[in-house]
PDB file of C-alpha atoms in Angstrom:
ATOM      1  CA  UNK A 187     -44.692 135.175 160.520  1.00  0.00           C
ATOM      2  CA  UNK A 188     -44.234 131.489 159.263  1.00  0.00           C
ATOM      3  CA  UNK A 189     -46.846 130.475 157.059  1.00  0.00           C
ATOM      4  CA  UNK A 190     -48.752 127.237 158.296  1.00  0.00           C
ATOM      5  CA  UNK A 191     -48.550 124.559 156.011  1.00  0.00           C
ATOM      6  CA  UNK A 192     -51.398 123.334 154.051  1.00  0.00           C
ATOM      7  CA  UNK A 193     -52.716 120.401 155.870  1.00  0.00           C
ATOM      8  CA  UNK A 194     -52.023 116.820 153.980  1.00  0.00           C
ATOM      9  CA  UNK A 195     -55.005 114.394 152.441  1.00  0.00           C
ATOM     10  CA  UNK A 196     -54.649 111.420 154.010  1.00  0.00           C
ATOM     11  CA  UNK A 197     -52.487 108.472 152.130  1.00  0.00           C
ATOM     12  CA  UNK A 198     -54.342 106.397 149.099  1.00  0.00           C
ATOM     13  CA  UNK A 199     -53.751 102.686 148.636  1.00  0.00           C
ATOM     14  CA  UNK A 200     -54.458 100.362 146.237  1.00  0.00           C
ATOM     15  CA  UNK A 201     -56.842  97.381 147.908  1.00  0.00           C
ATOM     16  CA  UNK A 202     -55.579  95.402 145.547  1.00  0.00           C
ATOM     17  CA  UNK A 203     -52.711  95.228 147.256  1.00  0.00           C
ATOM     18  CA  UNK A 204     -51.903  93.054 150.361  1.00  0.00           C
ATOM     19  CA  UNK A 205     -50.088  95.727 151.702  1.00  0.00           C
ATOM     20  CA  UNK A 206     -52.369  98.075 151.208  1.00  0.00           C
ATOM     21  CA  UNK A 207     -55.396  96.148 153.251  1.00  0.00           C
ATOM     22  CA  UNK A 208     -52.542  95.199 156.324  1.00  0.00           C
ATOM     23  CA  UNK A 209     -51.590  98.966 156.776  1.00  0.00           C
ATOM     24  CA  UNK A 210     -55.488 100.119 156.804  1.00  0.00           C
ATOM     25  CA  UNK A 211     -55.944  97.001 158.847  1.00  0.00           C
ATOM     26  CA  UNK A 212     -53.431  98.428 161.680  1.00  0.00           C
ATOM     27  CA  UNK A 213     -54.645 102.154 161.317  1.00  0.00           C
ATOM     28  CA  UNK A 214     -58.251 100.532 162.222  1.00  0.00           C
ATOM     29  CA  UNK A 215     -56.780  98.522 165.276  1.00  0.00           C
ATOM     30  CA  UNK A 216     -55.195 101.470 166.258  1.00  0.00           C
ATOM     31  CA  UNK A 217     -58.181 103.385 166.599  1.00  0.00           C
ATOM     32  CA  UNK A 218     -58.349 105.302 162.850  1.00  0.00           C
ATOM     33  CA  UNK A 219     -61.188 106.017 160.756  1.00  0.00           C
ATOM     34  CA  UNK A 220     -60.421 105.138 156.835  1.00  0.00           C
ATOM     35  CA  UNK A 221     -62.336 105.026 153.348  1.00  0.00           C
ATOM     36  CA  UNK A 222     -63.150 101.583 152.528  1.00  0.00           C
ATOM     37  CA  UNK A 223     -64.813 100.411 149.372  1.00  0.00           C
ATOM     38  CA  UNK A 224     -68.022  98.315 149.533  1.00  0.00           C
ATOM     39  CA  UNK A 225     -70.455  97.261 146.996  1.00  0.00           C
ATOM     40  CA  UNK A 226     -72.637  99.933 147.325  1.00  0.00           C
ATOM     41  CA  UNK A 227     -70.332 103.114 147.876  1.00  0.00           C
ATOM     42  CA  UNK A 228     -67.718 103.857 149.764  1.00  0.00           C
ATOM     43  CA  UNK A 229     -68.082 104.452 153.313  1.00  0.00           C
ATOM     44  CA  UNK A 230     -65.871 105.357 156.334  1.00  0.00           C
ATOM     45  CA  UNK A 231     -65.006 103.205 158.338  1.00  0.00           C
ATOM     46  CA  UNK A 232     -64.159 102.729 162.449  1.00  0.00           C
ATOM     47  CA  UNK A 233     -63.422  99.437 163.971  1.00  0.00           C
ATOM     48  CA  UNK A 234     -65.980  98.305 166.601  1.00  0.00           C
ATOM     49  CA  UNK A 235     -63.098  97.522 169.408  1.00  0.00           C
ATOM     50  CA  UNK A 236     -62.512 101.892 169.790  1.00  0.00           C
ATOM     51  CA  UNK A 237     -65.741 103.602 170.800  1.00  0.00           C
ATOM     52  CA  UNK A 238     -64.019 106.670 170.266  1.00  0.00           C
ATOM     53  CA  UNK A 239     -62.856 106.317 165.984  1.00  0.00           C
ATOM     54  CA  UNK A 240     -66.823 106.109 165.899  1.00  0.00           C
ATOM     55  CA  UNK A 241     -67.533 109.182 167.609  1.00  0.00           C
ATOM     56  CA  UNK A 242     -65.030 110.343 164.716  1.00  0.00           C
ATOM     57  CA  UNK A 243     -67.406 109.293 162.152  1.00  0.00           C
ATOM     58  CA  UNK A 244     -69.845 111.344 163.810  1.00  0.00           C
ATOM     59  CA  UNK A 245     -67.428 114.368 163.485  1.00  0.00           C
ATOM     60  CA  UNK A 246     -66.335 113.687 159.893  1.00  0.00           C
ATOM     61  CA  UNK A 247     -69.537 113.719 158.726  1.00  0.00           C
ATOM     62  CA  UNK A 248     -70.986 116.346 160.651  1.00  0.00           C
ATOM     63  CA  UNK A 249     -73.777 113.346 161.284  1.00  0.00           C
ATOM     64  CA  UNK A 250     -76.779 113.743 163.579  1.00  0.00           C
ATOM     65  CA  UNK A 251     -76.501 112.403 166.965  1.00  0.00           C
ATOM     66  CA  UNK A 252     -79.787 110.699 166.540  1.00  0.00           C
ATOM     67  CA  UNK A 253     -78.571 109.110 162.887  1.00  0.00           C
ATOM     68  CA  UNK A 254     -77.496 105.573 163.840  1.00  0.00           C
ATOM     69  CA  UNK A 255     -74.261 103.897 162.834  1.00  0.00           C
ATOM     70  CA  UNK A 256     -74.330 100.164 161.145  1.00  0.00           C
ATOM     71  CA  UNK A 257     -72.028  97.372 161.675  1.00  0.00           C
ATOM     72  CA  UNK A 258     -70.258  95.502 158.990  1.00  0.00           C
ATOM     73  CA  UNK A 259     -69.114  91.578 159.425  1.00  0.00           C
ATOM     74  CA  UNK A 260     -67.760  89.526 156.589  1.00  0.00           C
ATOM     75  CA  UNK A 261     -70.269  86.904 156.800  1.00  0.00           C
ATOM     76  CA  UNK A 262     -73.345  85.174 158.345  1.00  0.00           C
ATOM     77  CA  UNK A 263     -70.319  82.980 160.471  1.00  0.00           C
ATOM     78  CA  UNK A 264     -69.033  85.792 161.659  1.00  0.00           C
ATOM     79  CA  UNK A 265     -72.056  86.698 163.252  1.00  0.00           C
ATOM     80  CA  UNK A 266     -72.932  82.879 164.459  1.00  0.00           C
ATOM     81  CA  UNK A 267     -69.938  83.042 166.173  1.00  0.00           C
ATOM     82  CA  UNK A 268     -71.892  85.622 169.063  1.00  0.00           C
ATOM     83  CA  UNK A 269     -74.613  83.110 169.373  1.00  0.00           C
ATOM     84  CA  UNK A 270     -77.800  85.824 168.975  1.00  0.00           C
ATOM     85  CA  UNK A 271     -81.410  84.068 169.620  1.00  0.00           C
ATOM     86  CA  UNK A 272     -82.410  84.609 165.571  1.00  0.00           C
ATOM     87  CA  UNK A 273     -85.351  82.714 164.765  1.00  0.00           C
ATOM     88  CA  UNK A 274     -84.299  79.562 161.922  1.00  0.00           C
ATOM     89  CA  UNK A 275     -86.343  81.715 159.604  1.00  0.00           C
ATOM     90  CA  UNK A 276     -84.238  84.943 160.131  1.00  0.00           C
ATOM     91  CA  UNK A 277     -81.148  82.800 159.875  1.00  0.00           C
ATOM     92  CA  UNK A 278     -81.960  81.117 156.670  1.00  0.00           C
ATOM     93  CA  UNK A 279     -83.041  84.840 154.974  1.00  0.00           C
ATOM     94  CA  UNK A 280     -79.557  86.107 155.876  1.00  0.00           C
ATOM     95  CA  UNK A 281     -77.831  83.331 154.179  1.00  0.00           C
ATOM     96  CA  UNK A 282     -79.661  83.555 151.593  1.00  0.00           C
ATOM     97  CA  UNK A 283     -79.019  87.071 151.204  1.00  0.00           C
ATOM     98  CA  UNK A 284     -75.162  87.442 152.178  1.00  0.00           C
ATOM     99  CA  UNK A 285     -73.450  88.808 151.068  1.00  0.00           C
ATOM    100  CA  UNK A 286     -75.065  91.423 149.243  1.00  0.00           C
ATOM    101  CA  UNK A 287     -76.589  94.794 149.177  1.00  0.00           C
ATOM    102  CA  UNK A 288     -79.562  93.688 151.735  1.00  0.00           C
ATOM    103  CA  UNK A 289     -79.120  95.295 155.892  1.00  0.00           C
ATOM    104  CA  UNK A 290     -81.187  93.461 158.337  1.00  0.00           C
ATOM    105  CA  UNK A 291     -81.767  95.499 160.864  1.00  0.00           C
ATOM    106  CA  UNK A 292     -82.570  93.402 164.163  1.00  0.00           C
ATOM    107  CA  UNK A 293     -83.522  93.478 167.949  1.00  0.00           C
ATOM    108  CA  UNK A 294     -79.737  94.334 170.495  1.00  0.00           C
ATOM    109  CA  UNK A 295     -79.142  91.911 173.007  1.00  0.00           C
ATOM    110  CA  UNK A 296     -76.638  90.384 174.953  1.00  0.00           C
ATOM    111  CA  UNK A 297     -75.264  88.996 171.477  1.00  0.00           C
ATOM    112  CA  UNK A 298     -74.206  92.208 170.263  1.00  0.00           C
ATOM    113  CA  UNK A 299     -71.954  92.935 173.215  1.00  0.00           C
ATOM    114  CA  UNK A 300     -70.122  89.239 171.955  1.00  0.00           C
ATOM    115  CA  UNK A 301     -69.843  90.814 168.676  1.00  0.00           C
ATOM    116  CA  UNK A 302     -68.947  94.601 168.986  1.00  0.00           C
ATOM    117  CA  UNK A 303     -67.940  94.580 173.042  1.00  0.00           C
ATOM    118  CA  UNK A 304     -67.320  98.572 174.035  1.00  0.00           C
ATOM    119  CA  UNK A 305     -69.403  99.588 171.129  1.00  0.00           C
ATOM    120  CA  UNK A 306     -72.915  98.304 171.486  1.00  0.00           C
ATOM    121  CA  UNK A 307     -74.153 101.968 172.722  1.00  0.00           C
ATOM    122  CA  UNK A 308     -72.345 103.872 169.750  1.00  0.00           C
ATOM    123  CA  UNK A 309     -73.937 101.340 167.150  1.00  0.00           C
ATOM    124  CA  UNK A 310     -77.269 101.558 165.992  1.00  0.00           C
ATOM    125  CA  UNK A 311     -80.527 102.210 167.913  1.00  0.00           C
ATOM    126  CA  UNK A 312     -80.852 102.003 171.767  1.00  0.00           C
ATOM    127  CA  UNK A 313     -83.378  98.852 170.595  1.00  0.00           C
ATOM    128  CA  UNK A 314     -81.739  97.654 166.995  1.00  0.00           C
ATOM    129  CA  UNK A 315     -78.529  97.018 165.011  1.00  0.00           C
ATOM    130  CA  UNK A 316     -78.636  97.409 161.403  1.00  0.00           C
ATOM    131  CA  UNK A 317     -76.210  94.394 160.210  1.00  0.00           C
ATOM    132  CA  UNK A 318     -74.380  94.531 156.784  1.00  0.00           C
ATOM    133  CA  UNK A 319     -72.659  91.971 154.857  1.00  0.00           C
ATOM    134  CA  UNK A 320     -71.334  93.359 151.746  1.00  0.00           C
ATOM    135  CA  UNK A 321     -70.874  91.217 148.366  1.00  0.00           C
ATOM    136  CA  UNK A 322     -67.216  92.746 148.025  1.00  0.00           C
ATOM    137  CA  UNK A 323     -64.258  90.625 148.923  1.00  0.00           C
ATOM    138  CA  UNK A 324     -62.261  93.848 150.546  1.00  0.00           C
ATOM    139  CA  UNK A 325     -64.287  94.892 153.040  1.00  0.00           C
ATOM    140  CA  UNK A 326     -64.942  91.432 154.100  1.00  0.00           C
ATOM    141  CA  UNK A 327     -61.785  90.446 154.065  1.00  0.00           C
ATOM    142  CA  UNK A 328     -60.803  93.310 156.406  1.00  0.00           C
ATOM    143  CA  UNK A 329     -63.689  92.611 158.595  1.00  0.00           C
ATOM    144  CA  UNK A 330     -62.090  89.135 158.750  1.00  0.00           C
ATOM    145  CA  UNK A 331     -58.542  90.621 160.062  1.00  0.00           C
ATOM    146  CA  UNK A 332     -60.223  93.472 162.262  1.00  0.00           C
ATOM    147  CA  UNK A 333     -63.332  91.841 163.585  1.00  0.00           C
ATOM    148  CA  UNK A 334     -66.753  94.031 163.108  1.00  0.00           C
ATOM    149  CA  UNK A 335     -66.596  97.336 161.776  1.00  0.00           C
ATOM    150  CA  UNK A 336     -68.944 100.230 161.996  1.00  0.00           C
ATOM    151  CA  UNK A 337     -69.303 101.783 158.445  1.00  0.00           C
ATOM    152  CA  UNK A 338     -71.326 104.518 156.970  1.00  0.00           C
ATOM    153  CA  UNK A 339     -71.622 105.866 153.448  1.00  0.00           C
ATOM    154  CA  UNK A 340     -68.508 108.483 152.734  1.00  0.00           C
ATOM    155  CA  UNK A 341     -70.338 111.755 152.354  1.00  0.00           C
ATOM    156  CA  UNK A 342     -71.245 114.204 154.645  1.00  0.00           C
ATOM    157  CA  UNK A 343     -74.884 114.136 156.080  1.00  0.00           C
ATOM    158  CA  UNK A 344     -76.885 116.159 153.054  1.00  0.00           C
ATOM    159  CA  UNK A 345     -74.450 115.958 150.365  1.00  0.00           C
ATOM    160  CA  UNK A 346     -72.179 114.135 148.140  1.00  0.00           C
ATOM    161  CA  UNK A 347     -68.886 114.136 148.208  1.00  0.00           C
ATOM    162  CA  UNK A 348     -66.524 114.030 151.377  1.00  0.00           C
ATOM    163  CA  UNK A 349     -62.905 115.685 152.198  1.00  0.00           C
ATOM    164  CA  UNK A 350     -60.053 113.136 152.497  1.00  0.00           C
ATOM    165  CA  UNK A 351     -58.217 115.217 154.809  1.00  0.00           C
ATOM    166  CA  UNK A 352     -59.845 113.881 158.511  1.00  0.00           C
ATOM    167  CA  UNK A 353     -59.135 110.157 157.057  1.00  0.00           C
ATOM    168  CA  UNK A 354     -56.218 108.163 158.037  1.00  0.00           C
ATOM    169  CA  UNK A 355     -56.165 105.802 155.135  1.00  0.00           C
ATOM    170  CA  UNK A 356     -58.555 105.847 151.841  1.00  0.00           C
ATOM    171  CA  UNK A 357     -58.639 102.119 149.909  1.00  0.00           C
ATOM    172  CA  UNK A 358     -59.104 102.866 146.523  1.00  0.00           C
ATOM    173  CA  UNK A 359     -60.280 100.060 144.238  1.00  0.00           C
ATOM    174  CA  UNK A 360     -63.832 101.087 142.194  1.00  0.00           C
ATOM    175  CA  UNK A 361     -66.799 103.126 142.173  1.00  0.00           C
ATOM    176  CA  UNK A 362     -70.203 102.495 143.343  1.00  0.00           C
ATOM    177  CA  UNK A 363     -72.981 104.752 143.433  1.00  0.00           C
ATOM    178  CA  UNK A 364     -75.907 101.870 144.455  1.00  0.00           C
ATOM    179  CA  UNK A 365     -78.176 102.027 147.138  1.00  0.00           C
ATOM    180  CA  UNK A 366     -78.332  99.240 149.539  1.00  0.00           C
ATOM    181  CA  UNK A 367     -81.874  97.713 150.589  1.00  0.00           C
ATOM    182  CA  UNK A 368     -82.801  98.281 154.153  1.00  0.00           C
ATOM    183  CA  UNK A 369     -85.509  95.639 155.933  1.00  0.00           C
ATOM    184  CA  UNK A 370     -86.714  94.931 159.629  1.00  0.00           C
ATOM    185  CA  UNK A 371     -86.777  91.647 160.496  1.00  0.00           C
ATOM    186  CA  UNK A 372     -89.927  91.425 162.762  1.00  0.00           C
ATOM    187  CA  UNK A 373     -90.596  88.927 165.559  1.00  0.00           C
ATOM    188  CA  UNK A 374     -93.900  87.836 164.183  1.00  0.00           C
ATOM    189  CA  UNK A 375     -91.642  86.482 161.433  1.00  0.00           C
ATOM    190  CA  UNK A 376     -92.863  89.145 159.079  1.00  0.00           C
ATOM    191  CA  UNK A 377     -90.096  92.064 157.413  1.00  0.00           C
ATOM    192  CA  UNK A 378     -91.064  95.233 156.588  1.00  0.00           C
ATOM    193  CA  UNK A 379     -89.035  96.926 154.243  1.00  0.00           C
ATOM    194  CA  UNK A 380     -87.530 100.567 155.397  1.00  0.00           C
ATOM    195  CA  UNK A 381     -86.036 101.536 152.264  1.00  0.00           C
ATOM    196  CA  UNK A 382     -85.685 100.256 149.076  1.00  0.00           C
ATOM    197  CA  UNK A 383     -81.999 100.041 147.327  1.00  0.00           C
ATOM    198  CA  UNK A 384     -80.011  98.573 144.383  1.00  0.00           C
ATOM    199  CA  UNK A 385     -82.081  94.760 145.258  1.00  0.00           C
ATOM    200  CA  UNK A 386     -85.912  95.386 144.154  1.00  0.00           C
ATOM    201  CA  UNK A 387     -88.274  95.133 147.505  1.00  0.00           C
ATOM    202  CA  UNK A 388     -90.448  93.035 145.309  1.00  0.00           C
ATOM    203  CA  UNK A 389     -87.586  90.580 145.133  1.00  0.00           C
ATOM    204  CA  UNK A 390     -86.163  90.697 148.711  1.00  0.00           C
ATOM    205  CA  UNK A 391     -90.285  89.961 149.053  1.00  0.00           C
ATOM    206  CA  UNK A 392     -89.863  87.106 146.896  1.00  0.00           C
ATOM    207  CA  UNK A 393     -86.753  85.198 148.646  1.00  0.00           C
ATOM    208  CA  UNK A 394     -88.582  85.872 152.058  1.00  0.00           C
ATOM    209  CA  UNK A 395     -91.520  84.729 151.149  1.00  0.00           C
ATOM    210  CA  UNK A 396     -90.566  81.294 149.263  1.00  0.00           C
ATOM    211  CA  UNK A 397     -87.876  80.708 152.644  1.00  0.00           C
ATOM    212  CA  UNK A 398     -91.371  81.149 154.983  1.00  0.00           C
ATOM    213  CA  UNK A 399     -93.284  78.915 152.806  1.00  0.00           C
ATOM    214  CA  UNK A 400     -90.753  76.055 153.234  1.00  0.00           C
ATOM    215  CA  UNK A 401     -90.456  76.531 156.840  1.00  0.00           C
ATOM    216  CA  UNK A 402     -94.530  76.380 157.517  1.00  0.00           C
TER     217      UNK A 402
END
């Protein structure tokens, strides 16, 4: 009997490249998952306008149902653009801190369906979106051609490294083994921080803080 043939990592490109970030660009549109590069570590990636590449995420990973997904925008405009009832003080901490290795995670509403349409139940919480705006010109710039994209760190649930062989497209440009910081913004304009990542708490503290004192 005819052997099967061994089955083919997906293709590598070079994000430097223009070419490179057009073709992952399409594969996303078309409703791909790919290895994207961000300033933290690299993470797959699923575009926001095909439910289904997320559910692919899911798969890759072997991720918990329950584990929720976060979006990715290429900056605090982006996000304006949906129009979502953010207190000033919320608004002036995130652009203060974007792009960089900060998530806000904040309250759904009618805003996110502006921003991620058929995706707003396959992104984070039934209640909250965890919103990232990475300090890394790639990913933003693809977010920029694509729209929104929901991203998650590039290693299976529990360990470290992940197979390149259920990806459609892997951008290669650097490695980053950081952490990012994860915060709740609360509605009592307070933020409690859920974990702590390559920016100290006591500093994301600090900018908070000093932003709430000139507000008062």
């Amino acid at each position: 009997p005819k052997e099967s043939s061994p089955e083919t990592p997906c293709p590598v490109g070079n994000s430097r490249l223009t070419g490179g970030l057009l073709k992952i660009a399409a594969l996303l549109e078309e409703g791909g998952v790919c290895g994207i590069p961000t300033d933290t570590v690299y993470a797959l990636a699923a575009s926001c306008k095909n439910p289904q590449a997320i559910e692919k995420i899911y798969n890759i990973k072997d991720r918990p149902a329950e584990k929720p997904i976060c979006i990715c925008i290429s900056s605090v405009e982006q996000l304006v653009e949906a129009k979502p009832p953010f207190s000033p003080l919320l608004w002036e901490f995130m652009r203060n801190v974007y792009p960089g290795g900060i998530s806000c995670i904040v309250s759904k509403g009618d805003w996110l369906f502006k921003l991620v349409g058929p995706a707003y139940d396959r992104v984070g919480t039934k209640d909250s979106i965890m919103i990232r705006v990475p300090d890394h010109t790639v990913t933003c710039h693809l977010c920029d051609i694509t729209g929104p994209l929901a991203i998650t760190s590039a290693n299976p649930s529990g360990e470290v490294k992940i197979s390149l062989l259920h990806l459609f497209f892997f951008v290669c440009f650097n490695r980053h083994f950081l952490t990012q910081a994860c915060l709740t913004f609360l509605s009592t304009g307070t933020i409690t921080i859920v974990r702590e990542g390559c920016v100290p708490a006591v500093k994301v503290r600090q900018i908070f803080d000093r932003l709430k004192s000139t507000m008062v």
